[in-house]
Amino acid sequence: MGIDQTVEKKTEGGGEHINAYKKRINNALSNDFLRSAMDKFAIAYKESRKNAFADMDTGVDELIAEVAELKKNAVMKNSELLVQFRKKAEECGIQVHMAATADEANRIIADIAKNSGSRKIIKSKSMTAEETHLNHFLEKENLDVTETDLGEWIVQLRHEGPSHMVMPAIHLSRFQVADLFSDVTGKNQDAEIERLVKVARKELRSKFLEADMGITGANFVIADTGTIGIVTNEGNARLATTLPRVHVALAGIDKLLPSLKDALTVAKVLPRNATGQRLTSYVTWITGPSECKTTPSGKREMHIVLLDNGRSKIASDPDFAQILQCVRCGACANVCPVYRMVGGHQLGYIYIGAIGLITTYFFHGAENAKNIVQNCTNCGACKAVCAGGIDLPRLIKEVHTRIQDEDGHPLKSLMLAKVLKNRKLFHGLLRAASVAQKPVTGDTPYLRHLPMIFAKDHNFRRLPAIAKIPFRDRWESIKKEHQSAESIKAVAATSEKSDQKNQKNVKDNDKNIIRVGIFSGCVQDFVYPEQLEAGILAFSKYAQKDKKIILEFPMGQSCCGLPALSMGEKDAAKDVAIQNVNAFKGLKLDYIVTLCASCASHLKHAVPLLTGSILGKSATDFAEKVMPFSQFIYMTGGMDSLNAVDLQDSGNGQNMLKNIDRKKITWHSPCHLCRGIGIKDEPKEILGRTGHEFVKADEEETCCGFGGSFSVNFPAVSREILTRKLNDVEETGAEILVTECPGCVMQLRGGALNQNRSFKVVHLAEII
Amino acid sequence: MTQMDIVTEFKKKTSMVSSMVHEAQSIQDALEIAVSVCVKKSPAMMTNSSSETPHTGDSDSRISLMHGKTMAALDLDEDKLKILAKLCSDNNIDLITESLRNHGTGIDVGITTADYGIADTGTLVVSSDSEEKRLATMISEIHVALLLKSNIRPSALAMCEELELLTSKPSSYTAFITGPSRTADIERVLAIGVHGPLELHIILLDDIEK
């Protein structure tokens, strides 16, 4: 991307236009170096993170829970810790400054420089200083500021912002750096990394020796001793706090922790999560002005500037207080499928990655957040690695909603909300569309020609047509079929157990009856009803033979509400959530089973949050019963019967797999199944017993790029994520790709067809 | 975990972060190792990088232009210093014990003691309140640290109280050092020695009863 792009971005009033943003994204997508660098990083990171956590006495999740808890407590006690720290720090001789805003912090630091007669300043890496645009401010005050972290120095020389929180120059190649260093030194520099690093060492060492003042950030601000902790690999923060006669540390008030023990606990996670290191090369603990031989007093002048910039307001916000639990490791970017495609300059403003999509709104305003906040597939990969235990995907949607509430909702999102709130209108429109689409489907199951407004960007995958008869209209006959299948099964079961005395008990014993409500979700109801039909067949086929399944399909159910939430229409999402809870109320169901992983995750986690205050217990009762298809099959004892079917002919007519056409199959784990619900192995175990040959695909838990409205808003990014996924699948040589979410099926099947891939895509229900 | 196990773990983890570990049976032995590290070392990098001479007019660079090697020792007691001085003069090495700031562009080897080792991360804890000691661990191209085996702890959290004693002192400056200075800022390729030492040698002094 162009050198001045970020600068331009910052100064634009009212924020960047969405089309300009999309243009930048397209540029990034066609930047081959960026793409391959990001891709390599995404793969390597997962491995090194795993290794770094591997030999610990506590598990990753427990450790993260511990960090989240201690950060949460520190946020709650923040004002108390502030008073304590200030007292301690002042006793140690640190001058403590409180800055309410970014400008105030910059002003304070410029004044410190002036009052101490400092002109040459060296800086070690600080995201907080990036947040306040400190360098820009100091340069305007005629101060000479040099970044000394290698990556930060590179981006400073290029007049860019960092593209990653811990690897600021990850978007640049060695050749770009060599050109840059050739300019800086006035000598031709080879593009050899080892040598380039030495050039930086030499150039920057003389800057260190000349500097009057050193500015650092702080990873930890410890209240009970007045200590700050700084984490680095290069050692530049050590030189910056040792050679110059003045040291200024700038830190957000969210860095306050009660004690060293807390800091050491966070330090266990921070480097492991950030770069897959057990510990960085240096962790420096500074308690007050240390010895400095060039000053008359023999001590360095030391200041700490504690920045609020909206943090105390965030701390009192029940939804967002948890974002202050962030330890700035950057892991949320490392695992983000969108980040991987477009890089940090396109997926953040100053703060990068999932946390950046959220904090930009608070620290840099809605105008800088409004576009990036939509660039999220809602895959939950960030949440799964977050060192601070932050519910990032939910809060990204929450920011989107808030921005729309403030700035007005766009027409298409308003219309969607309006339509969704009225189920009959919504379903009526879908039925009408089923007829109206004929000219574009040519009566095939796909939309053959997209209407002009969609055509250009969206033809990267074939979109399915709307089914002629939705599931809800087929329900009565399906129900009858299911009932007869159940009675055949019961007969078979009783004949098998003919030696048992009381056969009737088998049939009517309450313990053996499983009452299941089907939640279809819109996609399976109106686009892929055949998946639901296959699923219902599978219920009878695979459940334990002495179990009787009774199905219900309440007609009052509507869309789960996830699409509304994705588009920032929280009110509509709440409305449909209430409709759905009420539709299933009073049916005395044991489970509410859905074949859509996204619906499952949304119903289970978001619905109680959205409606809990209105519906109380009935919302949590509803959520507890929700279960994805594979988990239900696995749990109802289906595994044993699958085994039986697979291994021996039981001779009762149920052996569907006896003459199976054995195929090579692989699995794509829907984000909302593996991370949303935590179901990872069950579907694969089921697949392993189908008689087909199962091959594991690389990165089977990485998003397919669908993300509902995401793929509509950012088709180019969606296409690239999809292609990456399809490549991994093709690599396995599988003939069939199985997944468990109709959204993924839509994306993957449409993409595979469009790209002439050699495999077909089916829902789990369709293969078992 | 016995102390021996902890030492073994420490050695394993330090080697994983490119530190070099040596075992010494005595102080004499340890200092001989340190001096041999200096002898084997190629001349100070600052004057040789990018195949060019250092900036003219930079008063500090004159020092690094000198051909002999320089070793800095900051916190050794008199007896150890005497041994080291002898070894240095035998090997034509300049030994400095103060004013490291005047050697800002580079010292070949800085030798310091380390207060503790942390086994699970392969870390040294160096209490470096004095500027000289701090600089010795930063501007030297090779940092050699002497560490008593008995001062190795299983983890940072397990020695929280000892660390609190070090870090709670006003004007204290405590360093955790885990391997040499490193960066992966260009194409995520690991490069050693960006600002601090290019090598870290740890000499373990055996003071454990077997």
mmCIF file of C-alpha atoms in Angstrom, chain A residues 91-218:
data_model
loop_
_atom_site.group_PDB
_atom_site.id
_atom_site.type_symbol
_atom_site.label_atom_id
_atom_site.label_comp_id
_atom_site.label_asym_id
_atom_site.label_seq_id
_atom_site.Cartn_x
_atom_site.Cartn_y
_atom_site.Cartn_z
ATOM 1 C CA GLU A 91 7.606 8.137 47.536
ATOM 2 C CA CYS A 92 10.105 6.559 45.156
ATOM 3 C CA GLY A 93 10.680 9.887 43.440
ATOM 4 C CA ILE A 94 8.616 9.350 40.293
ATOM 5 C CA GLN A 95 6.652 12.343 39.055
ATOM 6 C CA VAL A 96 3.168 11.060 38.352
ATOM 7 C CA HIS A 97 0.950 12.839 35.826
ATOM 8 C CA MET A 98 -2.675 12.103 35.107
ATOM 9 C CA ALA A 99 -3.889 12.709 31.557
ATOM 10 C CA ALA A 100 -7.617 12.724 30.887
ATOM 11 C CA THR A 101 -7.242 12.812 27.112
ATOM 12 C CA ALA A 102 -4.723 11.921 24.441
ATOM 13 C CA ASP A 103 -3.950 15.582 23.828
ATOM 14 C CA GLU A 104 -3.358 16.180 27.488
ATOM 15 C CA ALA A 105 -0.889 13.283 27.624
ATOM 16 C CA ASN A 106 0.980 14.619 24.607
ATOM 17 C CA ARG A 107 1.045 18.120 26.096
ATOM 18 C CA ILE A 108 2.401 16.820 29.408
ATOM 19 C CA ILE A 109 5.188 14.910 27.666
ATOM 20 C CA ALA A 110 6.121 17.859 25.461
ATOM 21 C CA ASP A 111 6.294 20.040 28.578
ATOM 22 C CA ILE A 112 8.507 17.534 30.365
ATOM 23 C CA ALA A 113 10.853 17.685 27.391
ATOM 24 C CA LYS A 114 10.883 21.462 27.423
ATOM 25 C CA ASN A 115 11.323 21.810 31.164
ATOM 26 C CA SER A 116 14.180 19.337 31.187
ATOM 27 C CA GLY A 117 15.864 20.920 28.198
ATOM 28 C CA SER A 118 15.479 17.738 26.167
ATOM 29 C CA ARG A 119 15.483 17.928 22.400
ATOM 30 C CA LYS A 120 16.549 14.495 21.267
ATOM 31 C CA ILE A 121 14.127 11.785 22.244
ATOM 32 C CA ILE A 122 14.332 8.066 21.788
ATOM 33 C CA LYS A 123 11.303 5.893 22.132
ATOM 34 C CA SER A 124 10.707 2.249 22.709
ATOM 35 C CA LYS A 125 7.514 0.659 21.529
ATOM 36 C CA SER A 126 4.275 1.861 23.054
ATOM 37 C CA MET A 127 0.811 1.266 21.654
ATOM 38 C CA THR A 128 -0.465 3.909 24.044
ATOM 39 C CA ALA A 129 1.799 6.465 22.363
ATOM 40 C CA GLU A 130 0.406 5.322 19.021
ATOM 41 C CA GLU A 131 -3.053 5.822 20.470
ATOM 42 C CA THR A 132 -2.296 9.463 21.342
ATOM 43 C CA HIS A 133 -0.332 10.168 18.120
ATOM 44 C CA LEU A 134 2.507 11.222 20.399
ATOM 45 C CA ASN A 135 5.290 11.311 17.794
ATOM 46 C CA HIS A 136 3.296 13.564 15.529
ATOM 47 C CA PHE A 137 2.643 15.930 18.411
ATOM 48 C CA LEU A 138 6.251 16.031 19.600
ATOM 49 C CA GLU A 139 7.581 16.575 16.098
ATOM 50 C CA LYS A 140 5.307 19.585 15.746
ATOM 51 C CA GLU A 141 6.912 20.893 18.919
ATOM 52 C CA ASN A 142 10.281 20.669 17.150
ATOM 53 C CA LEU A 143 11.430 17.706 19.135
ATOM 54 C CA ASP A 144 13.482 15.041 17.449
ATOM 55 C CA VAL A 145 11.843 11.645 18.112
ATOM 56 C CA THR A 146 13.329 8.328 17.061
ATOM 57 C CA GLU A 147 11.560 5.004 17.435
ATOM 58 C CA THR A 148 14.058 2.327 18.447
ATOM 59 C CA ASP A 149 12.077 -0.877 18.164
ATOM 60 C CA LEU A 150 13.228 -2.127 14.774
ATOM 61 C CA GLY A 151 9.738 -2.558 13.354
ATOM 62 C CA GLU A 152 8.526 0.747 14.761
ATOM 63 C CA TRP A 153 11.601 2.521 13.390
ATOM 64 C CA ILE A 154 10.891 1.074 9.958
ATOM 65 C CA VAL A 155 7.275 2.205 9.941
ATOM 66 C CA GLN A 156 8.260 5.581 11.384
ATOM 67 C CA LEU A 157 10.732 6.091 8.541
ATOM 68 C CA ARG A 158 7.978 5.145 6.100
ATOM 69 C CA HIS A 159 5.500 7.506 7.793
ATOM 70 C CA GLU A 160 3.154 4.613 8.420
ATOM 71 C CA GLY A 161 1.459 3.234 11.469
ATOM 72 C CA PRO A 162 2.179 -0.274 12.768
ATOM 73 C CA SER A 163 0.286 -3.092 11.081
ATOM 74 C CA HIS A 164 0.470 -5.406 14.074
ATOM 75 C CA MET A 165 0.641 -4.664 17.771
ATOM 76 C CA VAL A 166 3.820 -6.634 18.382
ATOM 77 C CA MET A 167 5.176 -6.929 14.831
ATOM 78 C CA PRO A 168 4.669 -3.440 13.443
ATOM 79 C CA ALA A 169 6.363 -4.002 10.079
ATOM 80 C CA ILE A 170 5.027 -7.471 9.281
ATOM 81 C CA HIS A 171 3.532 -6.089 6.060
ATOM 82 C CA LEU A 172 6.954 -5.215 4.618
ATOM 83 C CA SER A 173 9.511 -7.333 2.786
ATOM 84 C CA ARG A 174 13.278 -7.366 3.333
ATOM 85 C CA PHE A 175 13.604 -5.632 -0.032
ATOM 86 C CA GLN A 176 11.427 -2.758 1.053
ATOM 87 C CA VAL A 177 13.442 -2.489 4.261
ATOM 88 C CA ALA A 178 16.724 -2.614 2.331
ATOM 89 C CA ASP A 179 15.571 0.218 0.069
ATOM 90 C CA LEU A 180 14.506 2.217 3.073
ATOM 91 C CA PHE A 181 17.795 1.651 4.907
ATOM 92 C CA SER A 182 19.736 2.519 1.763
ATOM 93 C CA ASP A 183 17.976 5.882 1.778
ATOM 94 C CA VAL A 184 18.588 6.417 5.478
ATOM 95 C CA THR A 185 22.284 5.544 5.448
ATOM 96 C CA GLY A 186 22.995 6.950 2.004
ATOM 97 C CA LYS A 187 24.597 3.625 1.136
ATOM 98 C CA ASN A 188 23.360 0.666 -0.785
ATOM 99 C CA GLN A 189 22.161 -1.998 1.661
ATOM 100 C CA ASP A 190 21.716 -5.636 0.755
ATOM 101 C CA ALA A 191 18.359 -7.249 1.387
ATOM 102 C CA GLU A 192 19.881 -9.632 3.886
ATOM 103 C CA ILE A 193 17.982 -9.616 7.137
ATOM 104 C CA GLU A 194 20.938 -10.269 9.434
ATOM 105 C CA ARG A 195 22.803 -7.316 7.934
ATOM 106 C CA LEU A 196 19.784 -5.028 7.945
ATOM 107 C CA VAL A 197 19.361 -5.680 11.637
ATOM 108 C CA LYS A 198 22.991 -4.702 12.202
ATOM 109 C CA VAL A 199 22.463 -1.491 10.249
ATOM 110 C CA ALA A 200 19.630 -0.632 12.606
ATOM 111 C CA ARG A 201 21.781 -1.545 15.605
ATOM 112 C CA LYS A 202 24.475 0.835 14.532
ATOM 113 C CA GLU A 203 22.260 3.706 13.430
ATOM 114 C CA LEU A 204 20.133 3.523 16.522
ATOM 115 C CA ARG A 205 23.008 3.061 18.970
ATOM 116 C CA SER A 206 24.280 6.527 18.161
ATOM 117 C CA LYS A 207 20.758 7.884 18.666
ATOM 118 C CA PHE A 208 20.644 6.251 22.083
ATOM 119 C CA LEU A 209 23.964 7.778 23.040
ATOM 120 C CA GLU A 210 22.890 11.261 22.003
ATOM 121 C CA ALA A 211 19.397 11.215 23.475
ATOM 122 C CA ASP A 212 18.305 13.495 26.296
ATOM 123 C CA MET A 213 15.056 11.735 27.010
ATOM 124 C CA GLY A 214 13.716 8.213 26.665
ATOM 125 C CA ILE A 215 10.002 7.459 26.285
ATOM 126 C CA THR A 216 8.697 3.977 26.947
ATOM 127 C CA GLY A 217 5.348 2.346 27.466
ATOM 128 C CA ALA A 218 4.676 0.011 30.354
#
